[in-house]
Tab-separated table of C-alpha atoms in Angstrom:
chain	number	residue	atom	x	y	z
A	96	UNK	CA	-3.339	20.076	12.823
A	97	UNK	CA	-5.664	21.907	14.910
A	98	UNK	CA	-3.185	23.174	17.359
A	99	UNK	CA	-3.944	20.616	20.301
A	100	UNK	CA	-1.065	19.402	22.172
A	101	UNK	CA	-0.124	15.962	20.806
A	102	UNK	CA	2.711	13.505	21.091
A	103	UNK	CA	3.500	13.191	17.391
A	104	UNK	CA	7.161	14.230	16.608
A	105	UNK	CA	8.281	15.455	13.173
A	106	UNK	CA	11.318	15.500	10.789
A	107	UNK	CA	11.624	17.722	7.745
A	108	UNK	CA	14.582	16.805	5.067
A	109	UNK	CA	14.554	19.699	3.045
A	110	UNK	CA	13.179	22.229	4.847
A	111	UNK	CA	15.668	24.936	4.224
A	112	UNK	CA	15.067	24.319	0.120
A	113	UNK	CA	11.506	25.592	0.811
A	114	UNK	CA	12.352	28.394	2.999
A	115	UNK	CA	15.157	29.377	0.003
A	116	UNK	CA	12.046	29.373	-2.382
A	117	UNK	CA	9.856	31.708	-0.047
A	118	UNK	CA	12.641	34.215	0.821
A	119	UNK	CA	13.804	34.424	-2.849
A	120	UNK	CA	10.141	36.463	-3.812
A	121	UNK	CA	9.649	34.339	-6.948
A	122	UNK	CA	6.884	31.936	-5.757
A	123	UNK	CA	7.798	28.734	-6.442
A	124	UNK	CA	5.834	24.966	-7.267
A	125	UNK	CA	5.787	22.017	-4.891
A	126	UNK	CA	5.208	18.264	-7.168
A	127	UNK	CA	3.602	15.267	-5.151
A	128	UNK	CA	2.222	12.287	-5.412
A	129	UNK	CA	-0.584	10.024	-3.698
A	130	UNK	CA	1.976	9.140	-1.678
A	131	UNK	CA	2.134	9.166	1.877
A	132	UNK	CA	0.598	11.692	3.677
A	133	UNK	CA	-0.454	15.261	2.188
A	134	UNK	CA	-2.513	16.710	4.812
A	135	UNK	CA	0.729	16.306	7.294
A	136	UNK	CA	2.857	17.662	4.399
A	137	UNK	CA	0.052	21.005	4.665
A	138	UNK	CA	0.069	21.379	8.431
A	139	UNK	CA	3.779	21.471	8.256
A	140	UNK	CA	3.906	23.918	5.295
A	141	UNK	CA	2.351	26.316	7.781
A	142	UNK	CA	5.856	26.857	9.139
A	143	UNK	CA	6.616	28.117	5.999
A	144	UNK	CA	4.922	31.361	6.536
A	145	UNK	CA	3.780	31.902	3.409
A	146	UNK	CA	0.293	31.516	1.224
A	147	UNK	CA	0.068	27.472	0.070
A	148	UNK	CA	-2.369	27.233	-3.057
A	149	UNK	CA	-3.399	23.828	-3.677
A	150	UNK	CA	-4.391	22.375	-6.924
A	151	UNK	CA	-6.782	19.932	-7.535
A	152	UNK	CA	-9.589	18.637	-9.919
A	153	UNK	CA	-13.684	19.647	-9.092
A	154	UNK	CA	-15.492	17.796	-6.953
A	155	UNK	CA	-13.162	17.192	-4.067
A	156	UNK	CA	-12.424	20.554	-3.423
A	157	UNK	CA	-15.461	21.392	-1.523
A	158	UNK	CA	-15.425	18.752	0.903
A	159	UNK	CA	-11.434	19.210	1.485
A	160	UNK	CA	-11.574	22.902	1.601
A	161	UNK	CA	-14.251	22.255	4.429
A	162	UNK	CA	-12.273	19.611	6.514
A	163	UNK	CA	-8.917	22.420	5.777
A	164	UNK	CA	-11.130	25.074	7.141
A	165	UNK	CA	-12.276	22.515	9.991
A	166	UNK	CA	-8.884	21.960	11.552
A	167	UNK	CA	-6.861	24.983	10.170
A	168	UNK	CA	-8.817	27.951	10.173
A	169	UNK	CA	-8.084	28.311	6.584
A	170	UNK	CA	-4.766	29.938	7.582
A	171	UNK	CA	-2.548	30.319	4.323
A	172	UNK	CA	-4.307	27.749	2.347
A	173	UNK	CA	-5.732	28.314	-0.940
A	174	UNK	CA	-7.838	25.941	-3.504
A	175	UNK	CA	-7.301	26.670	-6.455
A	176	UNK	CA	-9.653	24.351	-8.827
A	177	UNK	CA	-8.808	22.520	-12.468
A	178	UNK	CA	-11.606	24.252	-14.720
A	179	UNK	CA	-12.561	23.494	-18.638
A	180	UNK	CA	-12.313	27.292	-18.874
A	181	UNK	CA	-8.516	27.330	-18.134
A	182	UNK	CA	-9.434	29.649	-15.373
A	183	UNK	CA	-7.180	27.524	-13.125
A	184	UNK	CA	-3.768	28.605	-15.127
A	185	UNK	CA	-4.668	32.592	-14.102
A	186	UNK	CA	-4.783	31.498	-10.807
A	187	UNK	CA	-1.435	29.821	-10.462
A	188	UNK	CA	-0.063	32.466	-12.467
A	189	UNK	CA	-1.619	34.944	-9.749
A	190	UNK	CA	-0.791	33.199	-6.786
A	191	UNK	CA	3.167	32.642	-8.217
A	192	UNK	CA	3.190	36.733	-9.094
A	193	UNK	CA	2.312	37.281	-5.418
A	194	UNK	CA	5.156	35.037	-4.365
A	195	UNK	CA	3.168	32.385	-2.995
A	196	UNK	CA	3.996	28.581	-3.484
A	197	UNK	CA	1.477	26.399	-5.504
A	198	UNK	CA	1.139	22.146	-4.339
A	199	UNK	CA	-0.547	20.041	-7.018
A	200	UNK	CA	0.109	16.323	-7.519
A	201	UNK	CA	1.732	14.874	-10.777
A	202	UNK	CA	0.788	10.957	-11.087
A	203	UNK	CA	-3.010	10.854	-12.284
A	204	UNK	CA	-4.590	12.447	-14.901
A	205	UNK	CA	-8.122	11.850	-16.125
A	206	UNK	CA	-9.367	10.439	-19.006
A	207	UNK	CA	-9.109	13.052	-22.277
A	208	UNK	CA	-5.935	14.741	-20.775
A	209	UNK	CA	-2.430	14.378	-22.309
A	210	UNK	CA	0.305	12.578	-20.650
A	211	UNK	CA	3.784	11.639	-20.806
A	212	UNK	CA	4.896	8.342	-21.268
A	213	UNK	CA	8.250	7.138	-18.975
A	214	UNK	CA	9.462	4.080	-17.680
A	215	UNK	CA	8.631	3.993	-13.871
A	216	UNK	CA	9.318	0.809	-11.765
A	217	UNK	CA	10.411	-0.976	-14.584
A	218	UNK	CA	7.390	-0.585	-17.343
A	219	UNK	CA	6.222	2.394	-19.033
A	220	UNK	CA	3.407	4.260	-17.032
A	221	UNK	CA	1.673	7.594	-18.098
A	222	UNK	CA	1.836	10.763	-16.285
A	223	UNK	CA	-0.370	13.971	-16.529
A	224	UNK	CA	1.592	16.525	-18.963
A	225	UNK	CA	-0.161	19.467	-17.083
A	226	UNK	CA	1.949	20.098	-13.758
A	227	UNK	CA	5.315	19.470	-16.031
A	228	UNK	CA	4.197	22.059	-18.559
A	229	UNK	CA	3.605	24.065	-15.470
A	230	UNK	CA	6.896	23.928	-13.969
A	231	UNK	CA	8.395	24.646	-17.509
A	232	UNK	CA	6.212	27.429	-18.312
A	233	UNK	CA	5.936	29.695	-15.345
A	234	UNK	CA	10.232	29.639	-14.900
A	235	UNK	CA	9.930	29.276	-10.844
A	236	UNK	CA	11.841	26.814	-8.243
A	237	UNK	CA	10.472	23.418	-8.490
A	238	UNK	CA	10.547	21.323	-5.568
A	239	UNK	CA	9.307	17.643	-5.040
A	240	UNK	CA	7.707	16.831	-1.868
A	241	UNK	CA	6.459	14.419	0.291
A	242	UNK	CA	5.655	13.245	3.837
A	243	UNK	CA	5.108	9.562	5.163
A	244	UNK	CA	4.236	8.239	8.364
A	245	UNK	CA	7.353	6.045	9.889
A	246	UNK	CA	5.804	4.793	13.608
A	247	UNK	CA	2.457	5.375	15.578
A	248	UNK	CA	3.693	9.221	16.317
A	249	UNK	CA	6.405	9.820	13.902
A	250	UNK	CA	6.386	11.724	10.430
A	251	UNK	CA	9.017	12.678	7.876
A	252	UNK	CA	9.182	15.083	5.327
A	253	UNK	CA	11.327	15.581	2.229
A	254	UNK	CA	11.452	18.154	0.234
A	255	UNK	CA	13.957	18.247	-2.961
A	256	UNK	CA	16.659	20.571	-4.085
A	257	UNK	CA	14.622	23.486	-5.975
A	258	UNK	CA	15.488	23.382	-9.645
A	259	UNK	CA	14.517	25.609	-12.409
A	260	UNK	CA	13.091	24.182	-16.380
A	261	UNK	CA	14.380	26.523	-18.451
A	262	UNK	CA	15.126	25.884	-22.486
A	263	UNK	CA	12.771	24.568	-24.759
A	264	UNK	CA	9.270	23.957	-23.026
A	265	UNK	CA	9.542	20.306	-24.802
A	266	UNK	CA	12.778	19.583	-23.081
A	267	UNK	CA	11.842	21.693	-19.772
A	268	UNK	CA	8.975	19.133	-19.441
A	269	UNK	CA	11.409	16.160	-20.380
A	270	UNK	CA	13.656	16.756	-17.515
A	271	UNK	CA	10.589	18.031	-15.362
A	272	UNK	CA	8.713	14.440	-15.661
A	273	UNK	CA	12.744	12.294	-15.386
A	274	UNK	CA	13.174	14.572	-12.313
A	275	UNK	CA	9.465	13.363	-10.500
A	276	UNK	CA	9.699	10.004	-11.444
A	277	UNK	CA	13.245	9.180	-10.496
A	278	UNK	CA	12.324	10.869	-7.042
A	279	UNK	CA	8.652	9.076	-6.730
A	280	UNK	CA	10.106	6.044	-7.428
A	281	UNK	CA	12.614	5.948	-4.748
A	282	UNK	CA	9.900	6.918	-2.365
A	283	UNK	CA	7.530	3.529	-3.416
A	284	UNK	CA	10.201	1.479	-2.772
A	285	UNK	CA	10.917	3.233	0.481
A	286	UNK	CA	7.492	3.297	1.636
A	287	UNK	CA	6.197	0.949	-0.461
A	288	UNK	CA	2.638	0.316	1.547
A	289	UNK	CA	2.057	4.315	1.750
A	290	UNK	CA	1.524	4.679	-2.368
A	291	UNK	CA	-2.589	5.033	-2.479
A	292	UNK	CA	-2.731	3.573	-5.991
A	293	UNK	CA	-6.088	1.806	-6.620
A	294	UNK	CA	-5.768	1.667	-10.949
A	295	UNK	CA	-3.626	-0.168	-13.358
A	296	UNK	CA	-0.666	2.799	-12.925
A	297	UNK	CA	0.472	0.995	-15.930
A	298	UNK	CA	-2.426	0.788	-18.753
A	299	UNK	CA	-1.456	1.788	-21.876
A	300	UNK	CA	-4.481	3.150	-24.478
A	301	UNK	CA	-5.470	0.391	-27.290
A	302	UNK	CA	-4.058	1.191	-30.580
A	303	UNK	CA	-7.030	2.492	-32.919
């Protein structure tokens, strides 16, 4: 990531999707997951040429901005921070009116924030409503992502197909939150010891 010479090789399914996304001057959203490997998914997002604005919860971003800024330079990458204040929503909505992509993950949510219940690897499992009311809301290119590590040098990529969840914000989410979890769990049970899951994915709250 720093730019010294290595030996690692790369392979990026889906490349072209994301390039279609940048060149279209909409902006567009990438989903992921604790799955695999993001910072290899961010150093290769630099060959996107364009502005990547991460999204993630307070109190991680300091110390991940500073390792970005460490081995990047900060070149094209953006934190954008989840706030009480909302604060966080203007930001996307900046960063997608200047045609820039936005990367958050969809699979944990803390405690107090509303989810979406699906079945997922054969039991129902809750997902954070937020990123899904996102992709519905703001009318961009959606695109699920990921990047795994397949031998001592090697990496792959995938990015999906971009779609678009128009209609009903209810039923944009619906088909937001099928579309990630049909894709995320295909990728477990591909790379089944690269899911970073260290919680009971598949609590359910106790009835009051």
């Amino acid at each position: 990531m720093s730019g010294i010479k290595n030996k690692f090789t790369f392979e990026f399914d889906g490349e072209h999707y994301l390039r279609e996304i940048t060149t279209a001057g909409r902006g567009g959203i990438m989903l992921s997951a604790h799955l695999g490997n993001w910072e290899v998914a961010g150093h290769l997002f630099s060959r996107l040429e364009t502005r990547i604005n991460i999204v993630m919860f307070d109190g991680e971003h300091e110390r991940i901005k500073k390792y970005l800024s460490s081995v990047t330079g900060e070149r094209n990458v953006n934190i954008i921070v989840i706030k009480d204040d909302l604060s966080h929503i203007y930001a996307i909505n900046d960063a997608l009116s200047n045609q820039e992509l936005v990367c958050m993950h969809a699979d944990r949510f803390l405690k107090g924030n509303k989810t979406v219940t699906v079945p997922f690897m054969g039991a129902d499992a809750r997902f954070p409503a937020g990123p899904f009311l996102l992709a519905s809301t703001f009318r961009v290119p959606v695109s699920l992502v990921f990047a795994f590590k397949e031998t001592a040098t090697h990496y792959h990529l995938y990015a999906t197909q971009p779609r678009e969840y128009h209609g009903r914000r209810r039923q944009g989410v619906e088909n937001a939150v099928q579309d990630f979890v049909g894709e995320l769990e295909g990728m477990v049970r591909k790379y089944p010891e690269q899911w970073f899951n260290y919680y009971d994915f598949w609590e359910m709250p106790e009835e009051k």
